mmCIF file of N, CA and C in Angstrom:
data_model
loop_
_atom_site.group_PDB
_atom_site.id
_atom_site.type_symbol
_atom_site.label_atom_id
_atom_site.label_comp_id
_atom_site.label_asym_id
_atom_site.label_seq_id
_atom_site.Cartn_x
_atom_site.Cartn_y
_atom_site.Cartn_z
ATOM 1 N N MET A 1 -2.380 -17.420 4.155
ATOM 2 C CA MET A 1 -1.812 -16.098 4.027
ATOM 3 C C MET A 1 -2.946 -15.083 4.055
ATOM 4 N N ASP A 2 -2.835 -14.107 4.880
ATOM 5 C CA ASP A 2 -3.879 -13.068 4.984
ATOM 6 C C ASP A 2 -3.446 -11.895 4.152
ATOM 7 N N LEU A 3 -4.080 -11.714 2.971
ATOM 8 C CA LEU A 3 -3.684 -10.662 2.088
ATOM 9 C C LEU A 3 -4.030 -9.291 2.642
ATOM 10 N N ASN A 4 -4.976 -9.136 3.501
ATOM 11 C CA ASN A 4 -5.174 -7.820 4.141
ATOM 12 C C ASN A 4 -3.973 -7.420 4.981
ATOM 13 N N GLN A 5 -3.352 -8.427 5.654
ATOM 14 C CA GLN A 5 -2.222 -8.152 6.528
ATOM 15 C C GLN A 5 -1.002 -7.860 5.652
ATOM 16 N N VAL A 6 -0.841 -8.608 4.516
ATOM 17 C CA VAL A 6 0.263 -8.363 3.600
ATOM 18 C C VAL A 6 0.118 -6.928 3.026
ATOM 19 N N MET A 7 -1.103 -6.559 2.597
ATOM 20 C CA MET A 7 -1.359 -5.234 2.050
ATOM 21 C C MET A 7 -0.990 -4.182 3.163
ATOM 22 N N ALA A 8 -1.402 -4.403 4.349
ATOM 23 C CA ALA A 8 -1.251 -3.506 5.470
ATOM 24 C C ALA A 8 0.249 -3.241 5.709
ATOM 25 N N THR A 9 1.015 -4.342 5.824
ATOM 26 C CA THR A 9 2.452 -4.290 6.108
ATOM 27 C C THR A 9 3.170 -3.527 4.963
ATOM 28 N N ASN A 10 2.850 -3.892 3.741
ATOM 29 C CA ASN A 10 3.546 -3.231 2.613
ATOM 30 C C ASN A 10 3.162 -1.779 2.457
ATOM 31 N N LEU A 11 1.887 -1.432 2.669
ATOM 32 C CA LEU A 11 1.492 -0.059 2.603
ATOM 33 C C LEU A 11 2.226 0.818 3.600
ATOM 34 N N ARG A 12 2.319 0.316 4.855
ATOM 35 C CA ARG A 12 2.993 1.032 5.907
ATOM 36 C C ARG A 12 4.476 1.185 5.569
ATOM 37 N N ARG A 13 5.073 0.116 5.098
ATOM 38 C CA ARG A 13 6.486 0.128 4.737
ATOM 39 C C ARG A 13 6.799 1.130 3.618
ATOM 40 N N ILE A 14 5.963 1.043 2.592
ATOM 41 C CA ILE A 14 6.183 1.995 1.442
ATOM 42 C C ILE A 14 5.925 3.429 1.843
ATOM 43 N N ARG A 15 4.832 3.654 2.570
ATOM 44 C CA ARG A 15 4.530 5.009 3.001
ATOM 45 C C ARG A 15 5.668 5.619 3.850
ATOM 46 N N HIS A 16 6.141 4.800 4.772
ATOM 47 C CA HIS A 16 7.212 5.245 5.652
ATOM 48 C C HIS A 16 8.496 5.504 4.802
ATOM 49 N N GLY A 17 8.739 4.617 3.852
ATOM 50 C CA GLY A 17 9.891 4.774 2.925
ATOM 51 C C GLY A 17 9.856 6.094 2.172
ATOM 52 N N LYS A 18 8.635 6.536 1.859
ATOM 53 C CA LYS A 18 8.496 7.776 1.147
ATOM 54 C C LYS A 18 8.390 8.972 2.076
ATOM 55 N N LYS A 19 8.493 8.710 3.409
ATOM 56 C CA LYS A 19 8.427 9.712 4.457
ATOM 57 C C LYS A 19 7.145 10.516 4.429
ATOM 58 N N LEU A 20 6.019 9.753 4.272
ATOM 59 C CA LEU A 20 4.717 10.423 4.245
ATOM 60 C C LEU A 20 3.944 10.020 5.478
ATOM 61 N N THR A 21 3.119 10.900 6.023
ATOM 62 C CA THR A 21 2.208 10.591 7.099
ATOM 63 C C THR A 21 0.943 10.031 6.463
ATOM 64 N N GLN A 22 0.082 9.449 7.305
ATOM 65 C CA GLN A 22 -1.173 9.005 6.838
ATOM 66 C C GLN A 22 -1.992 10.182 6.312
ATOM 67 N N GLU A 23 -1.884 11.274 6.983
ATOM 68 C CA GLU A 23 -2.609 12.470 6.612
ATOM 69 C C GLU A 23 -2.184 12.947 5.186
ATOM 70 N N GLU A 24 -0.880 12.931 4.920
ATOM 71 C CA GLU A 24 -0.417 13.302 3.568
ATOM 72 C C GLU A 24 -0.878 12.391 2.511
ATOM 73 N N LEU A 25 -0.836 11.047 2.797
ATOM 74 C CA LEU A 25 -1.294 10.050 1.846
ATOM 75 C C LEU A 25 -2.786 10.233 1.613
ATOM 76 N N ALA A 26 -3.524 10.468 2.666
ATOM 77 C CA ALA A 26 -4.964 10.650 2.559
ATOM 78 C C ALA A 26 -5.251 11.870 1.610
ATOM 79 N N HIS A 27 -4.488 12.971 1.786
ATOM 80 C CA HIS A 27 -4.716 14.160 0.961
ATOM 81 C C HIS A 27 -4.374 13.811 -0.495
ATOM 82 N N ARG A 28 -3.347 13.039 -0.728
ATOM 83 C CA ARG A 28 -2.917 12.701 -2.103
ATOM 84 C C ARG A 28 -3.905 11.818 -2.781
ATOM 85 N N THR A 29 -4.602 10.928 -2.035
ATOM 86 C CA THR A 29 -5.485 9.931 -2.620
ATOM 87 C C THR A 29 -6.898 10.420 -2.609
ATOM 88 N N GLY A 30 -7.245 11.389 -1.791
ATOM 89 C CA GLY A 30 -8.650 11.799 -1.607
ATOM 90 C C GLY A 30 -9.414 10.898 -0.702
ATOM 91 N N LEU A 31 -8.693 9.993 -0.020
ATOM 92 C CA LEU A 31 -9.352 9.090 0.995
ATOM 93 C C LEU A 31 -9.212 9.708 2.297
ATOM 94 N N SER A 32 -10.012 9.235 3.293
ATOM 95 C CA SER A 32 -9.895 9.767 4.627
ATOM 96 C C SER A 32 -8.714 9.121 5.342
ATOM 97 N N MET A 33 -8.184 9.841 6.320
ATOM 98 C CA MET A 33 -7.064 9.315 7.106
ATOM 99 C C MET A 33 -7.499 8.070 7.883
ATOM 100 N N ARG A 34 -8.762 8.099 8.248
ATOM 101 C CA ARG A 34 -9.320 6.901 8.985
ATOM 102 C C ARG A 34 -9.307 5.657 8.097
ATOM 103 N N HIS A 35 -9.640 5.822 6.794
ATOM 104 C CA HIS A 35 -9.657 4.719 5.880
ATOM 105 C C HIS A 35 -8.215 4.221 5.664
ATOM 106 N N ILE A 36 -7.264 5.112 5.432
ATOM 107 C CA ILE A 36 -5.887 4.721 5.260
ATOM 108 C C ILE A 36 -5.378 3.928 6.479
ATOM 109 N N GLY A 37 -5.690 4.447 7.643
ATOM 110 C CA GLY A 37 -5.281 3.778 8.933
ATOM 111 C C GLY A 37 -5.903 2.419 9.057
ATOM 112 N N SER A 38 -7.144 2.269 8.656
ATOM 113 C CA SER A 38 -7.857 0.998 8.733
ATOM 114 C C SER A 38 -7.229 -0.021 7.804
ATOM 115 N N ILE A 39 -6.825 0.399 6.576
ATOM 116 C CA ILE A 39 -6.139 -0.474 5.671
ATOM 117 C C ILE A 39 -4.797 -0.892 6.243
ATOM 118 N N GLU A 40 -4.094 0.101 6.763
ATOM 119 C CA GLU A 40 -2.740 -0.218 7.345
ATOM 120 C C GLU A 40 -2.774 -1.121 8.556
ATOM 121 N N ARG A 41 -3.905 -1.169 9.237
ATOM 122 C CA ARG A 41 -4.060 -2.085 10.389
ATOM 123 C C ARG A 41 -4.628 -3.449 9.925
ATOM 124 N N GLY A 42 -4.947 -3.566 8.638
ATOM 125 C CA GLY A 42 -5.479 -4.789 8.123
ATOM 126 C C GLY A 42 -6.950 -5.037 8.510
ATOM 127 N N LYS A 43 -7.597 -3.988 8.931
ATOM 128 C CA LYS A 43 -9.018 -4.063 9.336
ATOM 129 C C LYS A 43 -9.963 -3.938 8.199
ATOM 130 N N THR A 44 -9.532 -3.240 7.133
ATOM 131 C CA THR A 44 -10.374 -3.002 5.972
ATOM 132 C C THR A 44 -9.647 -3.464 4.720
ATOM 133 N N SER A 45 -10.381 -4.099 3.828
ATOM 134 C CA SER A 45 -9.829 -4.506 2.545
ATOM 135 C C SER A 45 -9.880 -3.320 1.571
ATOM 136 N N ALA A 46 -8.767 -3.168 0.834
ATOM 137 C CA ALA A 46 -8.788 -2.070 -0.187
ATOM 138 C C ALA A 46 -9.378 -2.629 -1.463
ATOM 139 N N THR A 47 -10.292 -1.852 -2.066
ATOM 140 C CA THR A 47 -10.886 -2.235 -3.335
ATOM 141 C C THR A 47 -9.799 -2.011 -4.400
ATOM 142 N N LEU A 48 -9.991 -2.517 -5.601
ATOM 143 C CA LEU A 48 -9.023 -2.249 -6.670
ATOM 144 C C LEU A 48 -8.920 -0.766 -6.991
ATOM 145 N N THR A 49 -10.008 -0.077 -6.884
ATOM 146 C CA THR A 49 -10.017 1.345 -7.157
ATOM 147 C C THR A 49 -9.111 2.050 -6.121
ATOM 148 N N VAL A 50 -9.279 1.703 -4.828
ATOM 149 C CA VAL A 50 -8.531 2.283 -3.754
ATOM 150 C C VAL A 50 -7.011 1.879 -3.927
ATOM 151 N N LEU A 51 -6.765 0.668 -4.245
ATOM 152 C CA LEU A 51 -5.395 0.191 -4.492
ATOM 153 C C LEU A 51 -4.733 1.044 -5.595
ATOM 154 N N GLY A 52 -5.507 1.326 -6.634
ATOM 155 C CA GLY A 52 -4.981 2.140 -7.739
ATOM 156 C C GLY A 52 -4.693 3.575 -7.259
ATOM 157 N N GLN A 53 -5.613 4.118 -6.443
ATOM 158 C CA GLN A 53 -5.409 5.488 -5.928
ATOM 159 C C GLN A 53 -4.077 5.543 -5.074
ATOM 160 N N ILE A 54 -3.976 4.578 -4.251
ATOM 161 C CA ILE A 54 -2.778 4.538 -3.334
ATOM 162 C C ILE A 54 -1.513 4.344 -4.110
ATOM 163 N N SER A 55 -1.511 3.428 -5.045
ATOM 164 C CA SER A 55 -0.282 3.121 -5.821
ATOM 165 C C SER A 55 0.086 4.337 -6.657
ATOM 166 N N GLU A 56 -0.903 5.014 -7.168
ATOM 167 C CA GLU A 56 -0.606 6.255 -7.986
ATOM 168 C C GLU A 56 -0.044 7.334 -7.110
ATOM 169 N N ALA A 57 -0.614 7.506 -5.902
ATOM 170 C CA ALA A 57 -0.186 8.523 -4.964
ATOM 171 C C ALA A 57 1.271 8.290 -4.485
ATOM 172 N N LEU A 58 1.579 7.009 -4.348
ATOM 173 C CA LEU A 58 2.901 6.592 -3.857
ATOM 174 C C LEU A 58 3.898 6.311 -4.917
ATOM 175 N N ASP A 59 3.413 6.405 -6.211
ATOM 176 C CA ASP A 59 4.245 6.132 -7.383
ATOM 177 C C ASP A 59 4.911 4.769 -7.308
ATOM 178 N N VAL A 60 4.130 3.749 -7.050
ATOM 179 C CA VAL A 60 4.619 2.356 -7.046
ATOM 180 C C VAL A 60 3.630 1.495 -7.809
ATOM 181 N N ASP A 61 4.171 0.356 -8.313
ATOM 182 C CA ASP A 61 3.376 -0.623 -9.006
ATOM 183 C C ASP A 61 2.423 -1.263 -7.958
ATOM 184 N N PRO A 62 1.164 -1.420 -8.299
ATOM 185 C CA PRO A 62 0.166 -1.989 -7.367
ATOM 186 C C PRO A 62 0.584 -3.380 -6.839
ATOM 187 N N ARG A 63 1.396 -4.119 -7.606
ATOM 188 C CA ARG A 63 1.833 -5.449 -7.186
ATOM 189 C C ARG A 63 2.695 -5.345 -5.905
ATOM 190 N N GLU A 64 3.311 -4.183 -5.679
ATOM 191 C CA GLU A 64 4.162 -4.015 -4.480
ATOM 192 C C GLU A 64 3.358 -4.272 -3.215
ATOM 193 N N PHE A 65 2.077 -3.973 -3.201
ATOM 194 C CA PHE A 65 1.272 -4.065 -2.008
ATOM 195 C C PHE A 65 0.912 -5.536 -1.700
ATOM 196 N N LEU A 66 1.004 -6.420 -2.676
ATOM 197 C CA LEU A 66 0.570 -7.847 -2.428
ATOM 198 C C LEU A 66 1.754 -8.781 -2.459
ATOM 199 N N SER A 67 2.971 -8.206 -2.505
ATOM 200 C CA SER A 67 4.213 -8.971 -2.524
ATOM 201 C C SER A 67 4.533 -9.428 -1.129
ATOM 202 N N VAL A 68 4.618 -10.749 -0.906
ATOM 203 C CA VAL A 68 4.901 -11.274 0.398
ATOM 204 C C VAL A 68 6.322 -11.023 0.797
ATOM 205 N N ALA A 69 7.217 -11.007 -0.182
ATOM 206 C CA ALA A 69 8.682 -10.851 0.139
ATOM 207 C C ALA A 69 9.138 -9.435 0.038
ATOM 208 N N GLY A 70 8.230 -8.429 0.047
ATOM 209 C CA GLY A 70 8.674 -7.042 -0.022
ATOM 210 C C GLY A 70 8.585 -6.578 -1.426
ATOM 211 N N PRO A 71 9.500 -5.659 -1.883
ATOM 212 C CA PRO A 71 9.483 -5.088 -3.194
ATOM 213 C C PRO A 71 9.528 -6.182 -4.309
ATOM 214 N N THR A 72 8.747 -5.977 -5.328
ATOM 215 C CA THR A 72 8.707 -6.963 -6.451
ATOM 216 C C THR A 72 10.076 -7.072 -7.094
ATOM 217 N N SER A 73 10.520 -8.247 -7.235
ATOM 218 C CA SER A 73 11.737 -8.499 -7.929
ATOM 219 C C SER A 73 11.453 -9.393 -9.113
ATOM 220 N N GLN A 74 12.229 -9.237 -10.173
ATOM 221 C CA GLN A 74 12.060 -10.063 -11.340
ATOM 222 C C GLN A 74 12.463 -11.521 -10.990
ATOM 223 N N VAL A 75 11.636 -12.417 -11.417
ATOM 224 C CA VAL A 75 11.883 -13.828 -11.218
ATOM 225 C C VAL A 75 12.448 -14.390 -12.516
ATOM 226 N N ARG A 76 13.559 -15.015 -12.379
ATOM 227 C CA ARG A 76 14.202 -15.620 -13.586
ATOM 228 C C ARG A 76 13.618 -17.015 -13.779
ATOM 229 N N ARG A 77 13.093 -17.257 -14.955
ATOM 230 C CA ARG A 77 12.444 -18.555 -15.260
ATOM 231 C C ARG A 77 13.426 -19.292 -16.194
ATOM 232 N N THR A 78 13.557 -20.547 -15.958
ATOM 233 C CA THR A 78 14.423 -21.400 -16.773
ATOM 234 C C THR A 78 13.614 -22.407 -17.515
#
């Protein structure tokens, strides 16, 4: 499993769901549009600091970006 690609797919899905452009997300995070695009293409790994900035800007739990099955759902343990 390539976590960069998982992060890329989830970031793009969440950003689109919030109807934000890369430019708007870059402005909210203080990151460059180029950096956001690179993460969304899976070409660059996001540091924990960057992950925190993006999750705060999008108002989502950071775990959402690493979830293979999409949005985090509660797992029932027996």
